[in-house]
JSON list of C-alpha atoms in Angstrom, two decimals:
[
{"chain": "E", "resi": 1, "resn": "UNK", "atom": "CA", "xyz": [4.85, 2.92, -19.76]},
{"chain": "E", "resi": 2, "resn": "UNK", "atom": "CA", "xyz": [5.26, 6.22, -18.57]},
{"chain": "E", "resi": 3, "resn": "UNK", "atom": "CA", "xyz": [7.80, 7.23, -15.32]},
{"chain": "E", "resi": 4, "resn": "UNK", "atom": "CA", "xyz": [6.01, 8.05, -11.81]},
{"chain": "E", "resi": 5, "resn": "UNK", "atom": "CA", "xyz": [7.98, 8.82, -8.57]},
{"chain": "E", "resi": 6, "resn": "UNK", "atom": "CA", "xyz": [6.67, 6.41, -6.04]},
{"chain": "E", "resi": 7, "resn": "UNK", "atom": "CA", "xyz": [6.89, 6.12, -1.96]},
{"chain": "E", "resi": 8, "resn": "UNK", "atom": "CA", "xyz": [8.77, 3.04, -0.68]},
{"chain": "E", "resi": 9, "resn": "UNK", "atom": "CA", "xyz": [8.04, 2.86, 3.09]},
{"chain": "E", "resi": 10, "resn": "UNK", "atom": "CA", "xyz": [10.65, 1.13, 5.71]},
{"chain": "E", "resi": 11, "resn": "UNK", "atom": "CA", "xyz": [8.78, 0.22, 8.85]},
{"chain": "E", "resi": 12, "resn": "UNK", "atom": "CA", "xyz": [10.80, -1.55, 11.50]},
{"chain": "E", "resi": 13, "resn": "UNK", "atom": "CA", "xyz": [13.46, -0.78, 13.79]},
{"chain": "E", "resi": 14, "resn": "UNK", "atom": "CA", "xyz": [17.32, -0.94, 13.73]},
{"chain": "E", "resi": 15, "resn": "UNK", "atom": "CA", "xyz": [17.17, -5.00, 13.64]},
{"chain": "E", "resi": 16, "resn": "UNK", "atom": "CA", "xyz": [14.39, -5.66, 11.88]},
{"chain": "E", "resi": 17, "resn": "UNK", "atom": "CA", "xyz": [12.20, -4.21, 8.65]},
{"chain": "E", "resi": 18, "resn": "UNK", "atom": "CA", "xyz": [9.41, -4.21, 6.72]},
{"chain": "E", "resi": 19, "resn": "UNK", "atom": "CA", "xyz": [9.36, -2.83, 3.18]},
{"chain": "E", "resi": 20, "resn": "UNK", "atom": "CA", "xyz": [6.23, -1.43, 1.64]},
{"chain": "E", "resi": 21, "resn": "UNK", "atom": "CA", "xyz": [5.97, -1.01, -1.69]},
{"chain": "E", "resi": 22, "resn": "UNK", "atom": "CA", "xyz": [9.46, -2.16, -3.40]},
{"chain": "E", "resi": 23, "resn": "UNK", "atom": "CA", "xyz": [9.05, 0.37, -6.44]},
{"chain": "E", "resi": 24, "resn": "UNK", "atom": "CA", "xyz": [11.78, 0.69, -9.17]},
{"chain": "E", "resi": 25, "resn": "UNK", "atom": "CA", "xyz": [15.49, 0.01, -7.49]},
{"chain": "E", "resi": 26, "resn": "UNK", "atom": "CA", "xyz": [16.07, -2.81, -5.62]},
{"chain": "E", "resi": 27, "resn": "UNK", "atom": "CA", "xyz": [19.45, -1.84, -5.17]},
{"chain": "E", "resi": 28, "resn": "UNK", "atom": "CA", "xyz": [18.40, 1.35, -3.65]},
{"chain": "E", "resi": 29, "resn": "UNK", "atom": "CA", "xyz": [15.65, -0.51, -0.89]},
{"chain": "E", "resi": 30, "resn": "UNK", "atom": "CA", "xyz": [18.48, -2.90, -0.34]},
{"chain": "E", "resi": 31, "resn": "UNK", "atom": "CA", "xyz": [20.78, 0.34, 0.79]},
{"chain": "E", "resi": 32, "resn": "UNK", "atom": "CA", "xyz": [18.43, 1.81, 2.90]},
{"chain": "E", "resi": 33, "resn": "UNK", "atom": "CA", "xyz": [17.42, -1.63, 4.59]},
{"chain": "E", "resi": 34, "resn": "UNK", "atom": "CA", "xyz": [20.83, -1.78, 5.08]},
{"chain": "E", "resi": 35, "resn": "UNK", "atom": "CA", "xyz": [22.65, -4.88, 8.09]},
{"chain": "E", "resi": 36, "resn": "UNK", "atom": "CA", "xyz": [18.66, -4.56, 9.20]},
{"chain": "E", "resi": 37, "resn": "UNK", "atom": "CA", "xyz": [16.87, -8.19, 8.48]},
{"chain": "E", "resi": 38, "resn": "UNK", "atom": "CA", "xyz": [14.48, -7.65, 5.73]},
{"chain": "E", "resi": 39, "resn": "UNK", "atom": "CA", "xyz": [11.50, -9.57, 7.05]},
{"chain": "E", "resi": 40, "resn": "UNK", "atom": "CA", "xyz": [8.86, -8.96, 4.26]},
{"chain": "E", "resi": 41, "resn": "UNK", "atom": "CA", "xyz": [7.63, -7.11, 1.45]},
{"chain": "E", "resi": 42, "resn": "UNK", "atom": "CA", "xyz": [4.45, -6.02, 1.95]},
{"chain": "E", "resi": 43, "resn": "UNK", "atom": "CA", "xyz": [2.74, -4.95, -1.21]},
{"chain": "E", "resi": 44, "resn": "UNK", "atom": "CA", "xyz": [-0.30, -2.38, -1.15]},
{"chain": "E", "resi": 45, "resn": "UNK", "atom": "CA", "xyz": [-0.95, -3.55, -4.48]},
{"chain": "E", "resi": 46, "resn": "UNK", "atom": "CA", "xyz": [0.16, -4.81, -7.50]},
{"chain": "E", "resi": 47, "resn": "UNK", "atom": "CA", "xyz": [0.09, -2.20, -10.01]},
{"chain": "E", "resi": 48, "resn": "UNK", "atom": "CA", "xyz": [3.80, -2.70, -11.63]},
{"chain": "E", "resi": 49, "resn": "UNK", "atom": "CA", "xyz": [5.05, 0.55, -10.48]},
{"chain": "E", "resi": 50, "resn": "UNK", "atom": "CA", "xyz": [4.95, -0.81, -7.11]},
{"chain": "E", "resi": 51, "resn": "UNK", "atom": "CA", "xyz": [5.42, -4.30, -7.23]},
{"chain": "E", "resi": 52, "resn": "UNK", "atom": "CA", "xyz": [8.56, -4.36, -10.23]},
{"chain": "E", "resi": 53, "resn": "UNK", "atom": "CA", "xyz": [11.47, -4.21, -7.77]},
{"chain": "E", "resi": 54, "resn": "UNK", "atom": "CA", "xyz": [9.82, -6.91, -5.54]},
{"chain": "E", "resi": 55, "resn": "UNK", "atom": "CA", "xyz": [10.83, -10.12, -6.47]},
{"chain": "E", "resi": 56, "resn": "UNK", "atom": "CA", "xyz": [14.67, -9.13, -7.02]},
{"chain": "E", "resi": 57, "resn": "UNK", "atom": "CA", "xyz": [14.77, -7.35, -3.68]},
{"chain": "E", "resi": 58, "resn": "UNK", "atom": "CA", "xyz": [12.99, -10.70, -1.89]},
{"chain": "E", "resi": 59, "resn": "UNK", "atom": "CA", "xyz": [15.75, -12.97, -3.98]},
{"chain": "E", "resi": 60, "resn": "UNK", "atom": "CA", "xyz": [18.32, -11.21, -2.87]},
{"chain": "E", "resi": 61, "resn": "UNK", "atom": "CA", "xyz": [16.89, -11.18, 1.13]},
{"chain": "E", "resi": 62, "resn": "UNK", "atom": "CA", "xyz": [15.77, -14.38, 1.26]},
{"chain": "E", "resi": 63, "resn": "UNK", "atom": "CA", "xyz": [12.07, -12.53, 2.53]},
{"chain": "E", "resi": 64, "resn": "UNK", "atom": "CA", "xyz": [9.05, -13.41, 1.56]},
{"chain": "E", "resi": 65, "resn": "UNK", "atom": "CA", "xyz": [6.54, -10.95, -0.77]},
{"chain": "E", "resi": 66, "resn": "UNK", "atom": "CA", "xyz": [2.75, -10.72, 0.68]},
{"chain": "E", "resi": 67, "resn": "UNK", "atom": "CA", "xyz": [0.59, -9.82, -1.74]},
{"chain": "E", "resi": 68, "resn": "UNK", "atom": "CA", "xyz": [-3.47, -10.01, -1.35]},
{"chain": "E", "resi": 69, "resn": "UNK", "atom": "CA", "xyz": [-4.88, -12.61, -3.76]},
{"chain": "E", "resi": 70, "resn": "UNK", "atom": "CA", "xyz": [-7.30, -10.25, -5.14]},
{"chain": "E", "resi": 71, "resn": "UNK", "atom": "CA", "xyz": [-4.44, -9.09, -7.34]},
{"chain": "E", "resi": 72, "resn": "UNK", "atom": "CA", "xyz": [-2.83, -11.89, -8.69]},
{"chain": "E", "resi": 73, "resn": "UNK", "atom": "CA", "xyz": [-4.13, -10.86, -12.15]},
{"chain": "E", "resi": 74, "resn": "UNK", "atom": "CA", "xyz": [-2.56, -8.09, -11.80]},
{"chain": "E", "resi": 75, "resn": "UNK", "atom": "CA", "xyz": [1.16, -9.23, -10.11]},
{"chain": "E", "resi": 76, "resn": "UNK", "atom": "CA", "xyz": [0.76, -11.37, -13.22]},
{"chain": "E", "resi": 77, "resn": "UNK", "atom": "CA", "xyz": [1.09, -8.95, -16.09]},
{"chain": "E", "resi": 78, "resn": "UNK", "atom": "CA", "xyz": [4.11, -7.25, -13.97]},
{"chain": "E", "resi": 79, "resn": "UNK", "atom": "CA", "xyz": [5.39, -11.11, -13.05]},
{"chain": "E", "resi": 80, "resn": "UNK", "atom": "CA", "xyz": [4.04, -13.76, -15.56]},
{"chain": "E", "resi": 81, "resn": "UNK", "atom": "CA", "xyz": [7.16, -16.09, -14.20]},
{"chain": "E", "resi": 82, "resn": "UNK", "atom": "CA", "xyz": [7.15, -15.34, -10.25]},
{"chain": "E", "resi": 83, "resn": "UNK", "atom": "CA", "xyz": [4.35, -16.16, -7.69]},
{"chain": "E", "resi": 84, "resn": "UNK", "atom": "CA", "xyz": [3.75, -13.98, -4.12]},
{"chain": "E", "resi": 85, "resn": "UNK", "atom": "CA", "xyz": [4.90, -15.80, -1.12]},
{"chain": "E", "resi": 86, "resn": "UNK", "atom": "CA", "xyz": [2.29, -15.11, 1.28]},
{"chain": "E", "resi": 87, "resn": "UNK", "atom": "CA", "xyz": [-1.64, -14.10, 0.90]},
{"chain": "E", "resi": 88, "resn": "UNK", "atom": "CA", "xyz": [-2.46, -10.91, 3.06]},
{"chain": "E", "resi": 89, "resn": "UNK", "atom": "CA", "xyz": [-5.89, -10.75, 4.38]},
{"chain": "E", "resi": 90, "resn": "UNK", "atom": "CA", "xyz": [-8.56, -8.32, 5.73]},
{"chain": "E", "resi": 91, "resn": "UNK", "atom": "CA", "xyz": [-7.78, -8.21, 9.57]},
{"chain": "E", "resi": 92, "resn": "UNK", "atom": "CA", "xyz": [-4.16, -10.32, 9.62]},
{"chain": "E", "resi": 93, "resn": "UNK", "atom": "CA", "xyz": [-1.85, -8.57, 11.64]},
{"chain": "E", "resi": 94, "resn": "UNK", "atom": "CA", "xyz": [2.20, -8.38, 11.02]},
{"chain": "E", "resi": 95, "resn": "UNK", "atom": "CA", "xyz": [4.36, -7.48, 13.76]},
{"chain": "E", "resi": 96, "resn": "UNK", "atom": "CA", "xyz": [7.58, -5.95, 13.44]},
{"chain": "E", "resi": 97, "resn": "UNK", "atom": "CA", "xyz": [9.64, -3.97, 15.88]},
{"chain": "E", "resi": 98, "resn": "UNK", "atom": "CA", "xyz": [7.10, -4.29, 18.56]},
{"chain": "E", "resi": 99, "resn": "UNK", "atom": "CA", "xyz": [4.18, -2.51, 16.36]},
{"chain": "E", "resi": 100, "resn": "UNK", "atom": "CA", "xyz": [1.34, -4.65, 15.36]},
{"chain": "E", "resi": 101, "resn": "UNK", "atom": "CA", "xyz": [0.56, -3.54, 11.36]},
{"chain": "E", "resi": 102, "resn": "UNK", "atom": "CA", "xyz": [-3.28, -4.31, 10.68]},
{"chain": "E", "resi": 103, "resn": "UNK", "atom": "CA", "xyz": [-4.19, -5.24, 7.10]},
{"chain": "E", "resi": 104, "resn": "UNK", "atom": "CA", "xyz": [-7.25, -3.85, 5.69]},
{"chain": "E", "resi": 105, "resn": "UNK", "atom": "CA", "xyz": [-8.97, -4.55, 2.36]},
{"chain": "E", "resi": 106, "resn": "UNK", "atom": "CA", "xyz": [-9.62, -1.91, 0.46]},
{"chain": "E", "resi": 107, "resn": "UNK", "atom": "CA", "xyz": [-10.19, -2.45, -2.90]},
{"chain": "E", "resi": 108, "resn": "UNK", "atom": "CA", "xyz": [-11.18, -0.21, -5.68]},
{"chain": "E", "resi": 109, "resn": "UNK", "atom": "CA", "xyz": [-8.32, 1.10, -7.00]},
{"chain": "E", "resi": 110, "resn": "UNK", "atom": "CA", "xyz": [-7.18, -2.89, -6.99]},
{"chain": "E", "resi": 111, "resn": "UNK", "atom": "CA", "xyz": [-9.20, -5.31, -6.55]},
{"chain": "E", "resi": 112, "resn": "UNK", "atom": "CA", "xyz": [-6.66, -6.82, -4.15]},
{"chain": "E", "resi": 113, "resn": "UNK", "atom": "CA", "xyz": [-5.64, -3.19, -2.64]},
{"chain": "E", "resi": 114, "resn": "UNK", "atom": "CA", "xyz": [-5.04, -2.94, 0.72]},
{"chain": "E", "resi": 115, "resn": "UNK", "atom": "CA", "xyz": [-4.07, -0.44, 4.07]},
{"chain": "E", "resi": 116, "resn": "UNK", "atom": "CA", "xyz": [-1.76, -0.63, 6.56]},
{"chain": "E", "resi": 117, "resn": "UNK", "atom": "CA", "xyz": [-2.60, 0.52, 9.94]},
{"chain": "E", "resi": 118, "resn": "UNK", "atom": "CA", "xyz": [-0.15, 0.98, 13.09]},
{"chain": "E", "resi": 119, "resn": "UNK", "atom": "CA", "xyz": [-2.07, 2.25, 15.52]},
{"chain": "E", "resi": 120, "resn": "UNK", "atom": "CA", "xyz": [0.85, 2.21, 17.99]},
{"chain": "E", "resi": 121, "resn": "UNK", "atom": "CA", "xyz": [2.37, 4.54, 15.69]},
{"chain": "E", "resi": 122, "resn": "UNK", "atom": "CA", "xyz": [-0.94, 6.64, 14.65]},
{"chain": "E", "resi": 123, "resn": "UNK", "atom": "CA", "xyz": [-0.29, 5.72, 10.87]},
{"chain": "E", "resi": 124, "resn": "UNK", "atom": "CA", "xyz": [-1.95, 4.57, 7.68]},
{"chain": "E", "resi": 125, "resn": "UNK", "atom": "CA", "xyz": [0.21, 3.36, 4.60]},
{"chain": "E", "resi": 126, "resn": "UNK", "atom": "CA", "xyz": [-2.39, 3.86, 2.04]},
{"chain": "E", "resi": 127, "resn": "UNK", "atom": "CA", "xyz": [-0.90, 2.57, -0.94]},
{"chain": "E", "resi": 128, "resn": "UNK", "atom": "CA", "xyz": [-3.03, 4.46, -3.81]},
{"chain": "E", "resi": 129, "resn": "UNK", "atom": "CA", "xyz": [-6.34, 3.80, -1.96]},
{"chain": "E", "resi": 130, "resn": "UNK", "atom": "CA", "xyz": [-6.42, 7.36, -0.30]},
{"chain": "E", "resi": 131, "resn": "UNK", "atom": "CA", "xyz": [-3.90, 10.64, -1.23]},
{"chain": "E", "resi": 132, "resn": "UNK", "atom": "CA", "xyz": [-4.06, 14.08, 0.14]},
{"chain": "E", "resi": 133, "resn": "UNK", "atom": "CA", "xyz": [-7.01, 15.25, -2.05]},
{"chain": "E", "resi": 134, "resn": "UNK", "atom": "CA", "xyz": [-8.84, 11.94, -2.78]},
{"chain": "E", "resi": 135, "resn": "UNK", "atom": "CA", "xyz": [-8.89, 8.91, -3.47]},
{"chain": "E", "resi": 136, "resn": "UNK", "atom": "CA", "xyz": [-6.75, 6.58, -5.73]},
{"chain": "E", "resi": 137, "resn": "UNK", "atom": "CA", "xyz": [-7.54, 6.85, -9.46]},
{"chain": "E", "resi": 138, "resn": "UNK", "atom": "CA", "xyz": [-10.40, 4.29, -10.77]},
{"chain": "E", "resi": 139, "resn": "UNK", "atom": "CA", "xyz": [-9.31, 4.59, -14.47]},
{"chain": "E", "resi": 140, "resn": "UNK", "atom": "CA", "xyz": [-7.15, 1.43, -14.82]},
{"chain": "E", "resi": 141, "resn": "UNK", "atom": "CA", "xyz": [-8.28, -1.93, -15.33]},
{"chain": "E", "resi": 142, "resn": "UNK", "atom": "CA", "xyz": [-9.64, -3.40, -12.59]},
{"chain": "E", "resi": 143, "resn": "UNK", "atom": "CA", "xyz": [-10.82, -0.55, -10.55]},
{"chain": "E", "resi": 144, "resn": "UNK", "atom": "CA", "xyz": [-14.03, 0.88, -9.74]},
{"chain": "E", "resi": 145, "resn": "UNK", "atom": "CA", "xyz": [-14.85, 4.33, -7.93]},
{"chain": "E", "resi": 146, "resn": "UNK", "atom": "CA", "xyz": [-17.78, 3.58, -6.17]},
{"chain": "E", "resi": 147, "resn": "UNK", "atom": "CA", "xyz": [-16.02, 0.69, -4.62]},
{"chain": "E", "resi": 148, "resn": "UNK", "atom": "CA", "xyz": [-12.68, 3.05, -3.56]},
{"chain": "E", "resi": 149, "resn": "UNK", "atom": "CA", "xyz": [-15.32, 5.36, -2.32]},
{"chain": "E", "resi": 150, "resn": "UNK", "atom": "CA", "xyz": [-17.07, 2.55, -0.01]},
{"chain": "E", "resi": 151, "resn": "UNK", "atom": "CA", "xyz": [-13.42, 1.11, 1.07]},
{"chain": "E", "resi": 152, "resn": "UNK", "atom": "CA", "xyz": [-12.65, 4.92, 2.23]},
{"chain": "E", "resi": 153, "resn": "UNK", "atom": "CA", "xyz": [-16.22, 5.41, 4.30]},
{"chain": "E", "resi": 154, "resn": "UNK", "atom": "CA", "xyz": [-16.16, 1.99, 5.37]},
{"chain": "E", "resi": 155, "resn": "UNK", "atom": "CA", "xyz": [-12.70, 1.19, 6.58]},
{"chain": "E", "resi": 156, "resn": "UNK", "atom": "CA", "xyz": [-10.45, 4.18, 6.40]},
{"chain": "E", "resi": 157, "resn": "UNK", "atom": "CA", "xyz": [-12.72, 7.14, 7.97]},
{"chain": "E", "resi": 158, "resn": "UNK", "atom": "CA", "xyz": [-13.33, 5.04, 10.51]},
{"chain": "E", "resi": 159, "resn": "UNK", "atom": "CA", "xyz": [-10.08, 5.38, 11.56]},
{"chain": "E", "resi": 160, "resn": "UNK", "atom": "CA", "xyz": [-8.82, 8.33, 14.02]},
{"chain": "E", "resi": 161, "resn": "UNK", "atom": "CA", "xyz": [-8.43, 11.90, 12.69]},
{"chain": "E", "resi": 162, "resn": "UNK", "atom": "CA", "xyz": [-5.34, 12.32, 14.01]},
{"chain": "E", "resi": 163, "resn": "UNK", "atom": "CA", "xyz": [-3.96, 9.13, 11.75]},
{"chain": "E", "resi": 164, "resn": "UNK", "atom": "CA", "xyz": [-1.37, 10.05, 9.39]},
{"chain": "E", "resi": 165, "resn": "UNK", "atom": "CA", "xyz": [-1.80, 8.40, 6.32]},
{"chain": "E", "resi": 166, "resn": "UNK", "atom": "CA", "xyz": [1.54, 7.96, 4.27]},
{"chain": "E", "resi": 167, "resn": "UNK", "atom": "CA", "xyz": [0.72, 7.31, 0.57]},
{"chain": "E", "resi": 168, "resn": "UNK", "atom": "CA", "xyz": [2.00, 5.53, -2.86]},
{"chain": "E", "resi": 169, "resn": "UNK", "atom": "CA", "xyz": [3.28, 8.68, -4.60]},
{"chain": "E", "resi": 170, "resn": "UNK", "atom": "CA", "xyz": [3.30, 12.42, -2.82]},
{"chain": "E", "resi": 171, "resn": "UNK", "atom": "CA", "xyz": [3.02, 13.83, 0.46]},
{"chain": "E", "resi": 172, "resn": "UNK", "atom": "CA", "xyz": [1.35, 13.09, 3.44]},
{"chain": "E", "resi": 173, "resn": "UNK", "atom": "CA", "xyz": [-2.05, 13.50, 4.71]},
{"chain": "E", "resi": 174, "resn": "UNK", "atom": "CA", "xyz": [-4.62, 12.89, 7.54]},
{"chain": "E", "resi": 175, "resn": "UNK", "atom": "CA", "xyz": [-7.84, 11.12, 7.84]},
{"chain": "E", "resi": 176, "resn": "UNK", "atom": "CA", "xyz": [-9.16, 14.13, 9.63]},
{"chain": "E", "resi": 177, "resn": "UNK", "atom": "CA", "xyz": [-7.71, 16.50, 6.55]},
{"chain": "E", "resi": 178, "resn": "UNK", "atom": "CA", "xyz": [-9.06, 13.88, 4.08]},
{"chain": "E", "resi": 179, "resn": "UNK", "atom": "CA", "xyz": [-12.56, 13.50, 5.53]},
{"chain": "E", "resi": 180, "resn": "UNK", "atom": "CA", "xyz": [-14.79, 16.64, 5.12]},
{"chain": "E", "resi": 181, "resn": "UNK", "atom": "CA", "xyz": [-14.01, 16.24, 1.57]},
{"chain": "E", "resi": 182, "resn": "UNK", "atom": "CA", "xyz": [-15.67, 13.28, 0.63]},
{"chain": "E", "resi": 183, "resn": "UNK", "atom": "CA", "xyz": [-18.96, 14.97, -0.86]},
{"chain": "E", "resi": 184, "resn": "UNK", "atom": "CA", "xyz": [-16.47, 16.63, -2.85]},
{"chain": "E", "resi": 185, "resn": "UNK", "atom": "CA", "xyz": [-15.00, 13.56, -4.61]},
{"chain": "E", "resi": 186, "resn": "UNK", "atom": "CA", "xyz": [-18.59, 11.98, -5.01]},
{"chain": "E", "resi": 187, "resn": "UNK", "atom": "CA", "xyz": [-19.40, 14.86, -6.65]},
{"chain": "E", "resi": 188, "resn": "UNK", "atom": "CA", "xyz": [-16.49, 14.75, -8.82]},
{"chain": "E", "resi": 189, "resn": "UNK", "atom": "CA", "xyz": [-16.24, 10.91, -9.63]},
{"chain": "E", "resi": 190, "resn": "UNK", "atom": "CA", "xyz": [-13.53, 9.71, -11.43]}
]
């Protein structure tokens, strides 16, 4: 166990919220959610540091957690007692506040790993798929590099350059900063 400062994302408007990511503090999500109606927690994955505050935040909400199924093993080590409400999938779509949020599979970091993308808004929640510099590590169990590195050609740089991607853990980036780079991390593997 080791202590890592992680990005919880609110996406919604003043009624209504999504929360991506509940990392750490439930108490502190629940703050900044505030009189809004919670009306999910979307995980990107389930690595522990940002799934742990999830099923106390959802308790105390009465909101469902969406997890993709990919990572139940995963969810499991954090949660051996508690189950996901809802299965994301490649393509679903969530709406909140008028947006439309587009779920995309990207595994490799996770086997169940996945994107968010508003295109209303221009943005990418990324999870730990894709940070400014490369992608999401592949050293954990469960990951693979050449599969993050297919997920990122495949789905993400697809994606407008203009798209601000808002990761897991650090600042922001851009598919059009991120993209030139990707001989780069080939080259560099992890």
């Amino acid at each position: 166990m080791w202590d890592v400062d992680n990005n919880v994302w609110l996406l919604g408007d003043d009624d209504q919220v999504l929360v991506i990511d509940a990392a750490h503090d439930a108490d502190a999500i629940a703050a900044a959610v505030g009189e809004r109606r919670l009306l999910g927690i979307v995980c990107t994955h389930a690595h522990d540091d940002h799934v742990n505050a999830a099923p106390l935040l959802a308790a105390r909400a009465g909101a469902p957690v969406h997890l993709h199924p990919d990572d139940s093993v995963l969810w499991k080590l954090t949660h051996p007692a508690a189950a996901p409400d809802r299965a994301l999938a490649n393509g679903q779509i969530i709406r909140i506040g008028g947006s439309a949020v587009h779920v995309l599979h990207t595994p490799g970091h996770a086997p169940g790993a996945v994107c968010l993308y508003v295109p209303e808004l221009g943005v990418l929640f990324s999870g730990d798929t894709l940070f400014q510099g490369g992608p999401g590590a592949t050293g954990r169990s469960y990951s693979d590099f050449p599969t993050i590195i297919s997920s990122i050609c495949r789905t993400l740089l697809t994606l407008p350059a203009e798209t601000v991607v808002h990761t897991g853990h650090g600042d922001d980036t851009s598919i059009g900063a991120e993209a030139p780079q990707l001989e780069d991390w080939i080259r560099r593997g992890h």
